Short mmCIF file of C-alpha atoms in Angstrom, two decimals:
data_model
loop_
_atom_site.label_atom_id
_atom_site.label_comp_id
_atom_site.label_asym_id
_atom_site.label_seq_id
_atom_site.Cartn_x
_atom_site.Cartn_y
_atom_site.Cartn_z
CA UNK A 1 -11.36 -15.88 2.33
CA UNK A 2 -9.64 -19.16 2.90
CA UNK A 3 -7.13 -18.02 5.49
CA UNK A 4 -5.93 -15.56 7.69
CA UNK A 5 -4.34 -12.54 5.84
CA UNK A 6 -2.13 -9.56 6.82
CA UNK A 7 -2.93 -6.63 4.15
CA UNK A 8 -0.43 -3.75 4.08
CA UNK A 9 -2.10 -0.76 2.83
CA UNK A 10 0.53 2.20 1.59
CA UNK A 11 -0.40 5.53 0.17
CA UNK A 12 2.66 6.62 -1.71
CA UNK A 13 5.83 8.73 -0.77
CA UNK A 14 5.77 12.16 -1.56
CA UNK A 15 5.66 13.23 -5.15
CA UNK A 16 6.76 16.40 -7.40
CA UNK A 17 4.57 19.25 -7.73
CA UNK A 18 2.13 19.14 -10.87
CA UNK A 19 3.58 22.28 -12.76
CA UNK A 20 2.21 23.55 -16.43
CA UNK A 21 0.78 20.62 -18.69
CA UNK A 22 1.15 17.52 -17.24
CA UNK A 23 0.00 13.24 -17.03
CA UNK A 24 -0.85 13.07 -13.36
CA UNK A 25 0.26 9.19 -13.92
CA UNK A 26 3.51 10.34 -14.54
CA UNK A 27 4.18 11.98 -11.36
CA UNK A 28 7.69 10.66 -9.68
CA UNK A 29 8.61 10.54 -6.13
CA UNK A 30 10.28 13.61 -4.93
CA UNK A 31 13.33 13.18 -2.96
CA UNK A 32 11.37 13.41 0.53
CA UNK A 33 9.06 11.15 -1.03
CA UNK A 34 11.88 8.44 -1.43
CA UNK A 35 13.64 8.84 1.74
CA UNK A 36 9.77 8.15 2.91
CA UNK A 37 9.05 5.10 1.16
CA UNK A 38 12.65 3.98 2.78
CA UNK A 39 12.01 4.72 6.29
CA UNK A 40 8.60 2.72 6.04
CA UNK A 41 10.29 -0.31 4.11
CA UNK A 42 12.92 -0.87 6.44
CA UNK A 43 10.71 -0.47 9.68
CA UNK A 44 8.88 -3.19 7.47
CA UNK A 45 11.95 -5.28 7.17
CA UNK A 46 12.35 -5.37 11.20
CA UNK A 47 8.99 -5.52 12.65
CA UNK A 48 6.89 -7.68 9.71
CA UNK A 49 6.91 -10.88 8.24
CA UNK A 50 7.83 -11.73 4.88
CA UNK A 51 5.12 -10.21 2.38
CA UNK A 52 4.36 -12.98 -0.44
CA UNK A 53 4.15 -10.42 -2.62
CA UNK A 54 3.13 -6.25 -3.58
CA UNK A 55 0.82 -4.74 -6.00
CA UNK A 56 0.91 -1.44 -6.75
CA UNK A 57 -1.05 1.33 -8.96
CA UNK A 58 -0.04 2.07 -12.24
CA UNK A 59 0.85 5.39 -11.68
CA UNK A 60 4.48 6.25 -11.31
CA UNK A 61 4.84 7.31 -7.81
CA UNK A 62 3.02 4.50 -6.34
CA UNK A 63 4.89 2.10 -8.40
CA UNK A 64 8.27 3.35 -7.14
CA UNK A 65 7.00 3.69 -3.63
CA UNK A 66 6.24 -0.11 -4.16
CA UNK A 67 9.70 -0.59 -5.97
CA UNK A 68 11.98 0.63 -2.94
CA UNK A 69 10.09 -1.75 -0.40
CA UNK A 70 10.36 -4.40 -2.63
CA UNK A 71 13.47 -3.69 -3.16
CA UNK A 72 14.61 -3.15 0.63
CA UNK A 73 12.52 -6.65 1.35
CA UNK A 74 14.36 -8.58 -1.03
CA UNK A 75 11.20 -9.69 -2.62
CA UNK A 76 11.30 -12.37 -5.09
CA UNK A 77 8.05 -12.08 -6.78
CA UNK A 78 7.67 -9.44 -9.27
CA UNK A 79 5.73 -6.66 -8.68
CA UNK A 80 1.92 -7.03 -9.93
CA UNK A 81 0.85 -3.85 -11.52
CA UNK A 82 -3.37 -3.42 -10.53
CA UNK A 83 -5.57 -0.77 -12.54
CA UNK A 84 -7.81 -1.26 -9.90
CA UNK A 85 -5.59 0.01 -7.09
CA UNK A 86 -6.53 3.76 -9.08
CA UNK A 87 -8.75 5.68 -9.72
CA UNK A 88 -8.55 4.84 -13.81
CA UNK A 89 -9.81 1.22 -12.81
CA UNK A 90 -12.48 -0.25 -10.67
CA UNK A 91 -11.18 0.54 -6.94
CA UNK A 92 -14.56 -0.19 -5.43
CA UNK A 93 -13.87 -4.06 -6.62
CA UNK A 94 -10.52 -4.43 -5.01
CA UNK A 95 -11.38 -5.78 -1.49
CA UNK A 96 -13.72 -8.39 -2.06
CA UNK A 97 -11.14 -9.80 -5.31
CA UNK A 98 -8.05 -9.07 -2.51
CA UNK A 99 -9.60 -11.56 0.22
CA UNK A 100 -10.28 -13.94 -2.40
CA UNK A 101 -6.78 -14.33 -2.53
CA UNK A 102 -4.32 -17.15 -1.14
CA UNK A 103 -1.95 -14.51 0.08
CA UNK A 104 -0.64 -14.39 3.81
CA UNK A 105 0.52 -11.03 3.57
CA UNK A 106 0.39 -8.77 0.46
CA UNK A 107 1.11 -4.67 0.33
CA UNK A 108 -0.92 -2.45 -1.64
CA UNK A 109 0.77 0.81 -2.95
CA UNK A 110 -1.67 3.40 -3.88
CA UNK A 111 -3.30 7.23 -3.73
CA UNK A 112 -5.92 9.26 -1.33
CA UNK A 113 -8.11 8.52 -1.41
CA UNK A 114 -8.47 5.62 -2.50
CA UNK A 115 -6.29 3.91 0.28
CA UNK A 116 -8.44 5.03 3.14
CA UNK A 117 -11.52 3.86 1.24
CA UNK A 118 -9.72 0.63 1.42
CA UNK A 119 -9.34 0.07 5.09
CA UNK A 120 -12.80 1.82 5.70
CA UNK A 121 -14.25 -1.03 3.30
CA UNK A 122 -12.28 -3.59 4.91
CA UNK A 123 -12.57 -2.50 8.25
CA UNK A 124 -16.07 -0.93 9.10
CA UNK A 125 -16.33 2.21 10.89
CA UNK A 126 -12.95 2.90 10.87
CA UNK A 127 -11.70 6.01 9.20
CA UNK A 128 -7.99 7.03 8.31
CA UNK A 129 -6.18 9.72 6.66
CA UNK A 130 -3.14 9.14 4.96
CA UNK A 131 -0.37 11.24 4.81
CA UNK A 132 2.42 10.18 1.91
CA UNK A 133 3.89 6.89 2.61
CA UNK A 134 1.24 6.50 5.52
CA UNK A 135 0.61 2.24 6.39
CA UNK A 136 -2.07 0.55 7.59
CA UNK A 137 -1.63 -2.80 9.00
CA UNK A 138 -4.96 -4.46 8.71
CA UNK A 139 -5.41 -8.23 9.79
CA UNK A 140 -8.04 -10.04 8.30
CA UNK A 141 -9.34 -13.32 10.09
CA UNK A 142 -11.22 -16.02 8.94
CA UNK A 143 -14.65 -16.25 10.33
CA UNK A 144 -13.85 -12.97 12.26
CA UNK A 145 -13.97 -9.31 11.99
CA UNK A 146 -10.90 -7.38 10.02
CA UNK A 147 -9.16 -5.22 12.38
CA UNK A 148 -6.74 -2.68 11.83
CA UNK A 149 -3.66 -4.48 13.86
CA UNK A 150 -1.69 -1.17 13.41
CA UNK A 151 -1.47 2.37 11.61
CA UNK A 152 2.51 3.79 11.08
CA UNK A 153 3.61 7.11 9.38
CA UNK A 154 7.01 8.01 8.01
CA UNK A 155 7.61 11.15 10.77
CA UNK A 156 6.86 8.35 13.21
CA UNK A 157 9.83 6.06 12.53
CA UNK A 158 13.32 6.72 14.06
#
């Protein structure tokens, strides 16, 4: 890692119950699920910087968790779609690749558990469960230990 680095780690908002035969990728937001992903965006738009940019999962409910705070951020760069931020692609690859990166600040949009697997990865011997549209605030320093600056969950925000 070149720099100092902010990495927002979100597990998606709630999503519709898996009834009959269904593509788990397909799985949308519910409505709780969006009012969720809103509550966490715009505490993101008053207490964080800009994020240079947001990757998300392929599957449908992360993507349109990551779609409302981009949306809510006014984010100009397009969303970057990662098979590795599932469990379809090579998770286990994803934090090494991410702090390669030139990014100051970059969300992740993702699924349990992959997302605590993340922060435990980046930020040894520390454990956290995610509950939908959960968001760790992990700040990764050059030369130093990652820390987790800061851990937020939708029932926690006015």
């Amino acid at each position: 890692m070149g720099q100092n680095m902010k990495i927002y780690i979100m597990r998606h908002g709630h999503a519709e119950a898996a009834t009959g035969v269904f593509n788990d990728r397909e799985r949308m937001l519910s409505a709780r699920g969006r009012v969720e992903a809103q509550k966490v965006a715009h505490w993101l738009k008053e207490n964080a910087p800009p994020l240079d940019g947001i990757w998300s999962s392929p599957f449908r409910r992360a993507l349109q968790t990551a779609e409302i705070v981009h949306a809510i951020l006014n984010i100009t760069s397009d969303i970057k779609i990662e098979t590795d931020l599932c469990v379809d692609g090579c998770p286990e690859q994803l934090p090494s690749y991410l702090l390669a990166q030139s990014f100051e600040s970059i969300l992740l949009s993702s699924h349990m558990p992959l997302v605590s697997s993340f922060v435990a990865e980046l930020v040894q011997d520390t454990a956290v469960a995610f509950p939908t549209a959960g968001l760790a605030i992990l700040e990764c320093l050059e030369n130093e230990s990652n820390r987790l600056e800061k851990f937020i969950t939708p029932s926690e925000i006015l």
